[in-house]
Coordinates of N, CA and C in Angstrom, one line a residue:
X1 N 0.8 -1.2 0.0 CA 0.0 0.0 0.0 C 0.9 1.2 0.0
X2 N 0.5 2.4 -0.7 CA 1.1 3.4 -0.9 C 0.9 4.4 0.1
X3 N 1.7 5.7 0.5 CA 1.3 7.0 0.8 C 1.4 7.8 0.1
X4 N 0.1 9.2 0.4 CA 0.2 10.1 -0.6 C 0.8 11.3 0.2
X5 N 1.1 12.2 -0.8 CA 1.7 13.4 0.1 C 1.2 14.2 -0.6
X6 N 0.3 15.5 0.0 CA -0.4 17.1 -1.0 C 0.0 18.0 -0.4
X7 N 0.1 19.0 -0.9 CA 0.1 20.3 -0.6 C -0.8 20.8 -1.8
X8 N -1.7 21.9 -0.7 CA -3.3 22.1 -1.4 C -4.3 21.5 -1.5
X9 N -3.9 21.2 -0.2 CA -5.4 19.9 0.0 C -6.5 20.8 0.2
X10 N -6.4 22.1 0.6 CA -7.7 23.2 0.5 C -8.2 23.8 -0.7
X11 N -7.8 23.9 -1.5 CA -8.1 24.5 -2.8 C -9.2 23.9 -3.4
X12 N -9.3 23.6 -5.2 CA -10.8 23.5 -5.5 C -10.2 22.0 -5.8
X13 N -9.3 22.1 -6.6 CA -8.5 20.8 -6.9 C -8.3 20.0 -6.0
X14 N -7.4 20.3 -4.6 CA -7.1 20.0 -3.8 C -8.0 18.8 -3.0
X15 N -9.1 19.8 -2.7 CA -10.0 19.2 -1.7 C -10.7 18.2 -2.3
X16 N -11.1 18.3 -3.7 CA -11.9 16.7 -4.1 C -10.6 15.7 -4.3
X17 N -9.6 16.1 -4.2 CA -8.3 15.2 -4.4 C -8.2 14.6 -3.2
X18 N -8.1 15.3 -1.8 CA -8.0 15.0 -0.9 C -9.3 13.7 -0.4
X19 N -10.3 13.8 -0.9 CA -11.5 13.1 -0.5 C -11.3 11.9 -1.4
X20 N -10.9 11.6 -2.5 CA -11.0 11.2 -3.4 C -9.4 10.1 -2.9
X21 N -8.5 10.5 -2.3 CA -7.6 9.3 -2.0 C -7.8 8.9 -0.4
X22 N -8.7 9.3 0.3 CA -8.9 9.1 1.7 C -10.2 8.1 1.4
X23 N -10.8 8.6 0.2 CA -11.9 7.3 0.1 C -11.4 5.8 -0.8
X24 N -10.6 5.9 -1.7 CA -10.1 4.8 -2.4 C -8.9 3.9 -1.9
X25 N -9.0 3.0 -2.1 CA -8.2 2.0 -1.0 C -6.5 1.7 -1.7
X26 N -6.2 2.7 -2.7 CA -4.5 2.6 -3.5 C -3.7 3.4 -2.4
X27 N -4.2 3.8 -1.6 CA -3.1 4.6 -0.5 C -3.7 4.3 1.3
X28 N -2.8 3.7 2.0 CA -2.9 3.6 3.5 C -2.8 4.8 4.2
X29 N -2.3 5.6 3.7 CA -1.8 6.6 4.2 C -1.9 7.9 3.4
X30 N -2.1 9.0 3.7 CA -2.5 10.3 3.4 C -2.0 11.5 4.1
X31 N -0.9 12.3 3.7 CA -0.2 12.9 4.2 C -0.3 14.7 3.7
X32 N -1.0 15.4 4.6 CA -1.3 16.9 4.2 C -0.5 17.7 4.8
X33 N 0.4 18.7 4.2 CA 0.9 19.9 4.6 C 0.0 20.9 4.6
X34 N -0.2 21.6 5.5 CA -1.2 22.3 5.3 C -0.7 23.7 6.8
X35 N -1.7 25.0 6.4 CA -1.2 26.3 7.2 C -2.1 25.6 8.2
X36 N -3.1 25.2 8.0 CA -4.1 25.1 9.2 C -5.4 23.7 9.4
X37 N -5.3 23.7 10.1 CA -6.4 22.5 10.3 C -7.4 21.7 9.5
X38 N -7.2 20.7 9.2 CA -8.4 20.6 7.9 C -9.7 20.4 7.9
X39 N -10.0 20.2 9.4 CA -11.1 19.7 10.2 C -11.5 18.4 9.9
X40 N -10.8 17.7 9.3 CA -11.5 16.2 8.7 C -10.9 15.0 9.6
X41 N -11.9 14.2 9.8 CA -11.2 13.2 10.3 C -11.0 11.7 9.9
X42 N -10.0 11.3 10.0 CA -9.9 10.1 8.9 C -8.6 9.4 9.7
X43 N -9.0 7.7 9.7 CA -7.8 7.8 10.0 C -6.7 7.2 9.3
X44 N -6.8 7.0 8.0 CA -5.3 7.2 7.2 C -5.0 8.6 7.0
X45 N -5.8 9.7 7.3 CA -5.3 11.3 7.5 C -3.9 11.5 8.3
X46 N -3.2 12.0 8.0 CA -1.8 12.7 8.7 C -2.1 14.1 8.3
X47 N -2.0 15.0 9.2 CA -2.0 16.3 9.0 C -0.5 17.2 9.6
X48 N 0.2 17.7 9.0 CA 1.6 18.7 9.3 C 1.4 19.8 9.4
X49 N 0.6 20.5 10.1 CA 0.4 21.9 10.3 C 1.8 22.5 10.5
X50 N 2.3 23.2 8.9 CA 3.6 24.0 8.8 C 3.7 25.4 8.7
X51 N 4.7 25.9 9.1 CA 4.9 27.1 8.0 C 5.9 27.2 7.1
X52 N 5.3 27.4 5.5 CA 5.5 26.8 4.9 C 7.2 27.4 4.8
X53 N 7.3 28.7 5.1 CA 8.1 29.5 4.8 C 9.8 29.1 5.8
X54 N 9.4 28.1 6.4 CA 10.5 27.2 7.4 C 10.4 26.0 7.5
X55 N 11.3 25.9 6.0 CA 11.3 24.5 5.6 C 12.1 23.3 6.5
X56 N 13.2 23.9 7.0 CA 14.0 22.8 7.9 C 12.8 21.9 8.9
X57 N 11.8 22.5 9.4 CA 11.0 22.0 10.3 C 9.7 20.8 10.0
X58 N 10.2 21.0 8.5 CA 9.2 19.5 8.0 C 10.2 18.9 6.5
X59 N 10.8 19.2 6.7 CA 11.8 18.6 5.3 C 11.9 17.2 5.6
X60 N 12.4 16.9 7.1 CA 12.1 15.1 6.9 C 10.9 14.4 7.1
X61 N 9.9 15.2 6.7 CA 8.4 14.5 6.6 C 7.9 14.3 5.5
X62 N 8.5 14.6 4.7 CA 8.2 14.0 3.4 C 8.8 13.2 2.7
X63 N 8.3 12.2 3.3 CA 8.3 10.8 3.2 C 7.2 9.8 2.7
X64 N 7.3 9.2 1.1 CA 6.0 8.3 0.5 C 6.3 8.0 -0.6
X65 N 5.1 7.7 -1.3 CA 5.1 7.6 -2.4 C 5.3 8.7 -3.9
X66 N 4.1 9.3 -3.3 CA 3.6 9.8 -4.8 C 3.4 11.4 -4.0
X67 N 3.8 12.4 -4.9 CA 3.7 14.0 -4.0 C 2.4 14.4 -5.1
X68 N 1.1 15.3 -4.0 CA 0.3 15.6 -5.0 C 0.6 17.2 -5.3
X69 N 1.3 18.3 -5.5 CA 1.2 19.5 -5.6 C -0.5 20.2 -6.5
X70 N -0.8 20.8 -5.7 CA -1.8 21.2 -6.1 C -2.3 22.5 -5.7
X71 N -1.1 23.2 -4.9 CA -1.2 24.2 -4.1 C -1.0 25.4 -5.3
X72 N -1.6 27.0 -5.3 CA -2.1 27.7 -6.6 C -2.6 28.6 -6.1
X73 N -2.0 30.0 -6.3 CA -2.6 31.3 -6.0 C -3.2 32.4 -7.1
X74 N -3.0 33.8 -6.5 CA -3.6 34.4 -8.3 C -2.3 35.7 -7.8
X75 N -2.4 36.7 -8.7 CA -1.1 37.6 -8.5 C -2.3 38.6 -7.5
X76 N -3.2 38.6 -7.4 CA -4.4 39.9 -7.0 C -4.6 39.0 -5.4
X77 N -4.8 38.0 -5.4 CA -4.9 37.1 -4.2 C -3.8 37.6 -3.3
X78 N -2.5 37.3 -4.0 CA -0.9 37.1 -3.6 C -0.8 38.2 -2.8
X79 N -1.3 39.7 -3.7 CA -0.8 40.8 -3.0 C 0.5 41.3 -4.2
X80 N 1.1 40.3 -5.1 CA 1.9 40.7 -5.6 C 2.8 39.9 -6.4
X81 N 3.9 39.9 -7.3 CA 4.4 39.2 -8.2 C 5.0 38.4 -7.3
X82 N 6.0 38.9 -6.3 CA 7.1 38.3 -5.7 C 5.9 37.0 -4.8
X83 N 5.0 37.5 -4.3 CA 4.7 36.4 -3.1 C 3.6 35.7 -3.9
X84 N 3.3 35.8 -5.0 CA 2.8 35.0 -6.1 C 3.4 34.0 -6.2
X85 N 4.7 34.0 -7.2 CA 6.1 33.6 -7.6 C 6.6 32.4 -6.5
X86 N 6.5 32.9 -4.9 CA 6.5 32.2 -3.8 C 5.5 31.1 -4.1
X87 N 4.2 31.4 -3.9 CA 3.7 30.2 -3.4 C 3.6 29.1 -5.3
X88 N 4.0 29.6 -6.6 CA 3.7 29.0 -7.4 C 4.8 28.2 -8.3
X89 N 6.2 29.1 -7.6 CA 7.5 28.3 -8.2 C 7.9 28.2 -6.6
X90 N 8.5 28.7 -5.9 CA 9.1 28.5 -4.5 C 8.9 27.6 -3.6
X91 N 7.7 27.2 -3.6 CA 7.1 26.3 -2.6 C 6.9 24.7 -3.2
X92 N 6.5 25.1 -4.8 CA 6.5 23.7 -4.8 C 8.0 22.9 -5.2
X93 N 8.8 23.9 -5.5 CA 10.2 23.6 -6.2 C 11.0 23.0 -4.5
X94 N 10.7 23.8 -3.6 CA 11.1 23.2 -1.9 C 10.7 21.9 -1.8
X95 N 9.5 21.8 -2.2 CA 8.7 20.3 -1.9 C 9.8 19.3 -2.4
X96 N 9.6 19.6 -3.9 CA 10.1 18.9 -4.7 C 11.6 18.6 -4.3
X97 N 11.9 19.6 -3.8 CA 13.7 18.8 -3.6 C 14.2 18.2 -2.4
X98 N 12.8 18.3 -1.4 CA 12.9 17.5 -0.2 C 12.5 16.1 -0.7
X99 N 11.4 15.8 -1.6 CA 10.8 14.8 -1.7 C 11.6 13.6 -2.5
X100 N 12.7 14.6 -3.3 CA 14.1 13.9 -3.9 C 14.8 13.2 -2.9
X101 N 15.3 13.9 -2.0 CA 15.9 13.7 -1.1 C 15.8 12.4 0.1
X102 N 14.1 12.5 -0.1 CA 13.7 11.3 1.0 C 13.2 10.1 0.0
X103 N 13.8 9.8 -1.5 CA 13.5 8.9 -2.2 C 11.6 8.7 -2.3
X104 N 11.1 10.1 -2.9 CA 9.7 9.6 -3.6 C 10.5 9.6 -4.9
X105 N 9.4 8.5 -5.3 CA 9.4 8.0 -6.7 C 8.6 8.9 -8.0
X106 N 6.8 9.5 -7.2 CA 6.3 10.2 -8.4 C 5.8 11.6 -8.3
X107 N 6.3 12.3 -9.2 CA 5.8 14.0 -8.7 C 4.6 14.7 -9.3
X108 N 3.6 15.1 -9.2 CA 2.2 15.7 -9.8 C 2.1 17.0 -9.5
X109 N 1.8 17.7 -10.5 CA 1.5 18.8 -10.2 C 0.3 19.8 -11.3
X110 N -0.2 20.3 -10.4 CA -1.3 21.4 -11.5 C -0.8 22.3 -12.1
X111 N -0.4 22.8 -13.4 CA 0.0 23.6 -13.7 C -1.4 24.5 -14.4
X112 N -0.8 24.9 -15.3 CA -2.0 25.4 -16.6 C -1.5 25.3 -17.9
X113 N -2.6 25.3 -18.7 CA -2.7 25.8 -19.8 C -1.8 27.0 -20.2
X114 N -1.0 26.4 -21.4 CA -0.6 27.4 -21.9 C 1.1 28.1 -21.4
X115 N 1.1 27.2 -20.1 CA 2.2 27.7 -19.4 C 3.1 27.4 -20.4
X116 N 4.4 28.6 -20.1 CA 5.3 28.5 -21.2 C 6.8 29.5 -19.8
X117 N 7.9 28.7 -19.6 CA 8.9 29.7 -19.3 C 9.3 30.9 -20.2
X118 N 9.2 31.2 -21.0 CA 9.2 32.1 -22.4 C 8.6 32.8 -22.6
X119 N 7.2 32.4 -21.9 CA 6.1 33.7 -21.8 C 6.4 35.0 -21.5
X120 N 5.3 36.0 -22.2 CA 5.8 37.4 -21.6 C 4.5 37.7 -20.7
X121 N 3.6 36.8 -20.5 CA 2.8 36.7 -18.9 C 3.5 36.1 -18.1
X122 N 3.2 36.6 -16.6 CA 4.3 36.2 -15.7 C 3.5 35.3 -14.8
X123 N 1.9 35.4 -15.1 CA 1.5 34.0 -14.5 C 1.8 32.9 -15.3
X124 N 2.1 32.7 -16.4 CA 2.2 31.6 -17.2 C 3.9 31.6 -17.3
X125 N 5.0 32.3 -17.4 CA 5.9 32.5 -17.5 C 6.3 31.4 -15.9
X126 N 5.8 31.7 -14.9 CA 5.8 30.9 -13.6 C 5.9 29.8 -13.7
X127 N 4.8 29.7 -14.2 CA 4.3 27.8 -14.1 C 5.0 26.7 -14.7
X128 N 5.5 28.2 -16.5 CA 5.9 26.9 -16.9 C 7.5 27.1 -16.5
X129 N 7.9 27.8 -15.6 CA 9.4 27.8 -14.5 C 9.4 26.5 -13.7
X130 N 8.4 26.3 -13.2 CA 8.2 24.9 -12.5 C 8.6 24.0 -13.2
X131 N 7.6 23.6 -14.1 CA 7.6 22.3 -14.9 C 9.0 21.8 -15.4
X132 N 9.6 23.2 -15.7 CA 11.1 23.2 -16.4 C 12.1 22.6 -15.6
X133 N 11.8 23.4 -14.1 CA 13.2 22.7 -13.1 C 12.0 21.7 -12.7
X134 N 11.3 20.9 -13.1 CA 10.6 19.5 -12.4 C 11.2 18.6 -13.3
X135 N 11.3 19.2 -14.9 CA 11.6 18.1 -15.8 C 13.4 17.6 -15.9
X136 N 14.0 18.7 -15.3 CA 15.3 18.3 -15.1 C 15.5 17.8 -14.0
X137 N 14.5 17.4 -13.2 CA 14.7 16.5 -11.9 C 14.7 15.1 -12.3
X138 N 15.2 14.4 -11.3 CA 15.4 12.9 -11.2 C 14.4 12.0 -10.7
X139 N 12.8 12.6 -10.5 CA 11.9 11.7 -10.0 C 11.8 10.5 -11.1
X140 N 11.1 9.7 -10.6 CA 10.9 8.4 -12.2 C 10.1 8.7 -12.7
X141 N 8.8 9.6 -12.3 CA 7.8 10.0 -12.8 C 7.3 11.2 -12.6
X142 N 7.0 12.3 -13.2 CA 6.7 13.7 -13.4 C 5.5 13.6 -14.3
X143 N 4.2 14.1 -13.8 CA 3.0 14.3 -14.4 C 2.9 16.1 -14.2
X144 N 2.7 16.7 -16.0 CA 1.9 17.7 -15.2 C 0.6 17.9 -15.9
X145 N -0.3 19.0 -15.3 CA -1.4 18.6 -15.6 C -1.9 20.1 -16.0
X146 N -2.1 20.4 -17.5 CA -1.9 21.9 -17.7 C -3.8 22.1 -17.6
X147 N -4.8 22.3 -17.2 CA -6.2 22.2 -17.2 C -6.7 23.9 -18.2
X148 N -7.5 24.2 -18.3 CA -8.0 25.4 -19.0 C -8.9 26.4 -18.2
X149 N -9.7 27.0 -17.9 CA -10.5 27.7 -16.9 C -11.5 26.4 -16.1
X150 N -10.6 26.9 -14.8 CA -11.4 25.7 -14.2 C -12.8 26.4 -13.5
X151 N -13.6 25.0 -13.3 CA -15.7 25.3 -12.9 C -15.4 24.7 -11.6
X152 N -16.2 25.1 -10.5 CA -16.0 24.9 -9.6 C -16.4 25.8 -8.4
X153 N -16.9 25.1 -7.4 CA -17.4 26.2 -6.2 C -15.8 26.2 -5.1
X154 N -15.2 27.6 -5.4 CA -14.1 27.9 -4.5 C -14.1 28.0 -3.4
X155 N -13.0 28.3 -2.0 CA -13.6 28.6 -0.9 C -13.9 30.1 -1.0
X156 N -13.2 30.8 -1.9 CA -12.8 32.7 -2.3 C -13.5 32.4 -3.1
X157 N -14.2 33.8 -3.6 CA -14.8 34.1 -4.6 C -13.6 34.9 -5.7
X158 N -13.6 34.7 -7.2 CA -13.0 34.9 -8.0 C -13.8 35.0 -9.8
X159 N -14.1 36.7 -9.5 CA -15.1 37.2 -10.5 C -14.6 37.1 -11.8
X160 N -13.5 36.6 -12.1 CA -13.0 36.6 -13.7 C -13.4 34.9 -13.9
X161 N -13.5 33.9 -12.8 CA -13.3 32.6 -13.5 C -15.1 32.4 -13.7
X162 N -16.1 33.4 -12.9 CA -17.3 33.1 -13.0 C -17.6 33.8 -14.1
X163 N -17.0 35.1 -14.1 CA -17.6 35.5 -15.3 C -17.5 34.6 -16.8
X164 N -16.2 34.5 -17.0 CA -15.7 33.9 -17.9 C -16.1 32.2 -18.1
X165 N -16.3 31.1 -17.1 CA -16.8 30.3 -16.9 C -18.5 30.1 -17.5
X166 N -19.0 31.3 -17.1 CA -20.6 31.4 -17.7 C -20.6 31.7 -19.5
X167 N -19.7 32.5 -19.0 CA -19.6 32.5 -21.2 C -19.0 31.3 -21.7
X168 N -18.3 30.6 -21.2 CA -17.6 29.5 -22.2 C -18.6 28.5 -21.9
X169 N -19.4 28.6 -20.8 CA -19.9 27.0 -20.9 C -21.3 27.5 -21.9
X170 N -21.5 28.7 -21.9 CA -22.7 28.9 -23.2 C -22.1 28.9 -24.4
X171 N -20.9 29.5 -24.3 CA -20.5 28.8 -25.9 C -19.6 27.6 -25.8
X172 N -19.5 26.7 -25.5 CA -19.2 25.2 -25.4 C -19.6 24.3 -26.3
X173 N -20.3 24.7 -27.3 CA -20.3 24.4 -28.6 C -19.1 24.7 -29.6
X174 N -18.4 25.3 -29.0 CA -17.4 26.1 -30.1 C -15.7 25.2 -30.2
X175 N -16.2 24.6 -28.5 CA -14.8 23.7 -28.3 C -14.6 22.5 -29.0
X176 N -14.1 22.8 -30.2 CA -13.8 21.0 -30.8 C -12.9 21.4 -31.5
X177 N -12.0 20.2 -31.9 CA -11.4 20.0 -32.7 C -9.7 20.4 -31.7
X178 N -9.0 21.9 -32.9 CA -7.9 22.3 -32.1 C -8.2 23.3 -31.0
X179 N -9.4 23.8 -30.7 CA -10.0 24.4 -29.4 C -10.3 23.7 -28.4
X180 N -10.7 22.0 -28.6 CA -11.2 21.2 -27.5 C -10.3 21.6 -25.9
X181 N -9.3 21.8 -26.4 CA -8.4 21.6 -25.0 C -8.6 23.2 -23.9
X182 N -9.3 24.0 -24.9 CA -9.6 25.2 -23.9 C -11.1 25.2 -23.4
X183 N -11.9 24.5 -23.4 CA -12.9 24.1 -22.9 C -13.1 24.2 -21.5
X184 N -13.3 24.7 -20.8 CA -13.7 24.9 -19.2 C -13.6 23.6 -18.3
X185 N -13.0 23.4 -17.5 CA -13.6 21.6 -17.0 C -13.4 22.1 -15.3
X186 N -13.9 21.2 -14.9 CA -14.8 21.4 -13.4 C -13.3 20.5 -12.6
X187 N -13.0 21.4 -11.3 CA -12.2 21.1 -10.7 C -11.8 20.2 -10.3
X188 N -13.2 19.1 -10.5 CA -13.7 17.3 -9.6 C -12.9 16.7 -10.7
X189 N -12.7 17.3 -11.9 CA -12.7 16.0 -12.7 C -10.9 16.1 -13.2
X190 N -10.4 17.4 -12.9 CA -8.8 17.4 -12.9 C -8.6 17.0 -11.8
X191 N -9.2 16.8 -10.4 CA -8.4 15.9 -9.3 C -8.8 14.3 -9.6
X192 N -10.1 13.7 -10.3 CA -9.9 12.4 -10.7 C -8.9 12.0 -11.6
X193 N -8.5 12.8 -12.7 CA -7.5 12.6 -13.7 C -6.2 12.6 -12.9
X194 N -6.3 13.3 -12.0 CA -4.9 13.5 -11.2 C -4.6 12.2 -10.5
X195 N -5.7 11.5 -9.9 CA -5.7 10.4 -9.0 C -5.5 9.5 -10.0
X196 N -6.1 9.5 -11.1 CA -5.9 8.1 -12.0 C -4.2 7.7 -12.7
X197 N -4.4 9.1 -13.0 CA -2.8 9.3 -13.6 C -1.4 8.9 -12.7
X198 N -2.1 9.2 -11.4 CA -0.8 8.7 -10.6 C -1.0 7.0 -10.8
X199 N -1.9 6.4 -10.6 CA -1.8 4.7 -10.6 C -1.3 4.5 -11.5
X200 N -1.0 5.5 -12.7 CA -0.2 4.6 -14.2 C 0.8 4.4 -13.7
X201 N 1.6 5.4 -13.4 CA 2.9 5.0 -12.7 C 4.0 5.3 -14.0
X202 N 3.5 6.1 -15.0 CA 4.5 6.1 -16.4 C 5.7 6.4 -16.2
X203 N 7.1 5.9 -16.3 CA 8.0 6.9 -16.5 C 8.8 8.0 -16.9
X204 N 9.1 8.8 -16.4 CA 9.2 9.8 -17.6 C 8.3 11.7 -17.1
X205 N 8.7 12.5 -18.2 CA 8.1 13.4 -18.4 C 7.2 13.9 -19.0
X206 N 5.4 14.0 -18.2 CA 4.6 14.2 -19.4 C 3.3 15.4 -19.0
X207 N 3.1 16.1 -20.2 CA 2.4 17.1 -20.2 C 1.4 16.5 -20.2
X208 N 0.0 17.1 -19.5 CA -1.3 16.4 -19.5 C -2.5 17.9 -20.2
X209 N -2.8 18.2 -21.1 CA -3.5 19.4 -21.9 C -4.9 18.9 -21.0
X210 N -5.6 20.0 -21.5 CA -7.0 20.0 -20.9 C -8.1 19.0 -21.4
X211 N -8.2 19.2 -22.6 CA -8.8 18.1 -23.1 C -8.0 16.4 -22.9
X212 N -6.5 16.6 -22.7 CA -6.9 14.9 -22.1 C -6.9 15.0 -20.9
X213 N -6.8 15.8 -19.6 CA -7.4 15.6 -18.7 C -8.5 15.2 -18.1
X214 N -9.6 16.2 -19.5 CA -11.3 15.7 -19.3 C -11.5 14.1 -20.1
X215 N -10.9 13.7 -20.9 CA -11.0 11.9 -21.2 C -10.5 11.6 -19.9
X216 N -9.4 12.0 -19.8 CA -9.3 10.3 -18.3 C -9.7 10.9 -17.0
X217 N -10.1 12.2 -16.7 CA -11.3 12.5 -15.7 C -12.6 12.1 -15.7
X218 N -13.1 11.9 -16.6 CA -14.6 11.2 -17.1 C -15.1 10.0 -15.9

C-alpha cells in the first residue's frame, strides 16, 4: 500500500483530491501539509500543520510515495508578483527537492494551460518555471497537468473565473477539434484525472492538456 503526500489539499483541486484518496483504498496513508487544520477526520489522514516558509521544520516529513502539488494562488490574491512567484514556483520547487531527497518516486503537479517559461505573462511565465526545473529533476515520474478555466465552487470568490466560466460554458459548442483543450472543466474532474494518472505509474516526463485531462477525468 502506498502514501500520498499534498500540498493544497484546501483548494478546489485539492479538496476533491484530498477526498478522493482518503476514500479509495491505492493509499494507506494520506499525508497533508497544510497552514491550518483541515477539520476532517480520517484515519489514514496525517496532517503537518507548517509554515511553509521554514522548511527545515518539516523537510524530513516527506516521506511516501507519490507527491500531489496542487497548491495555486492568483497575483491579485498574492498581494503581488514576488509572493505569487512564492507560493507557485518557491514552494513547490522546496517540496520537490525535499521529496528527492527522501527517495519519492512520483511527482504531480497542477499547472495550466498554456504555461510556457518564455512567456511574456508572468502567471504563465511561472508555471511553466516549475515544470522546467521539475523536468530536469530525477523523479521516475513527473505528471503535469496543464487544465483550462477551471468550474467549480471555490472557498474565495474569483469574478473573472465566473464570469468567464458562464460564457464558455454557453459557448461550449465552439470547443472541438484544435480548441477542444480550452474548454472549461470542473475542478472534480482534474483531481480524478490527477488520481488516476498517478496509478499509471509512467515513467518519464509528461504534459497532460485540458482536453486529455477531461477523457481520463470522465
Amino acid at each position: 500500500m502506498k502514501t500520498a503526500l499534498v500540498i493544497g489539499s484546501t483548494g478546489l483541486i485539492g479538496s476533491h483530491l484530498l477526498n478522493i484518496l482518503l476514500e479509495r483504498n491505492e493509499y494507506s496513508k494520506v499525508i497533508a501539509f497544510t497552514k491550518r487544520d483541515l477539520g476532517i477526520k480520517n484515519s489514514k489522514l496525517v496532517q503537518h500543520i507548517i509554515d511553509f516558509d521554514q522548511p527545515e521544520t518539516y523537510s524530513q516529513l516527506i516521506v511516501g510515495d507519490d507527491f500531489f502539488c496542487t497548491i495555486g494562488t492568483t497575483i491579485k490574491k498574492a498581494g503581488s508578483q514576488k509572493e505569487f512567484r512564492k507560493v507557485d514556483f518557491e514552494y513547490p520547487k522546496q517540496f520537490a527537492s525535499f521529496a528527492l531527497q527522501n527517495n519519492v518516486t512520483q511527482f504531480l503537479i497542477i499547472s495550466s494551460l498554456s504555461a510556457n517559461a518564455s512567456s511574456s505573462n508572468f502567471y504563465l511565465k511561472t508555471k511553466g518555471e516549475i515544470q522546467e526545473y521539475l523536468k530536469a529533476t530525477d523523479f521516475e515520474t513527473v505528471a503535469v497537468l496543464q487544465p483550462s478555466l477551471l468550474l467549480g465552487d471555490r472557498t474565495e470568490f474569483r469574478l473573472a473565473e465566473k464570469v468567464g466560466g458562464f460564457f464558455m460554458k454557453v459557448l461550449s459548442f465552439v470547443f472541438f477539434g484544435n480548441l477542444k483543450k480550452y474548454k472549461p472543466i470542473e475542478g472534480k474532474t482534474v483531481a480524478k484525472a490527477l488520481f488516476t494518472i498517478a496509478q499509471r505509474s509512467n515513467v518519464g516526463f509528461k504534459i497532460y492538456e485540458s482536453d486529455m485531462i477531461q477523457e481520463i477525468g470522465k
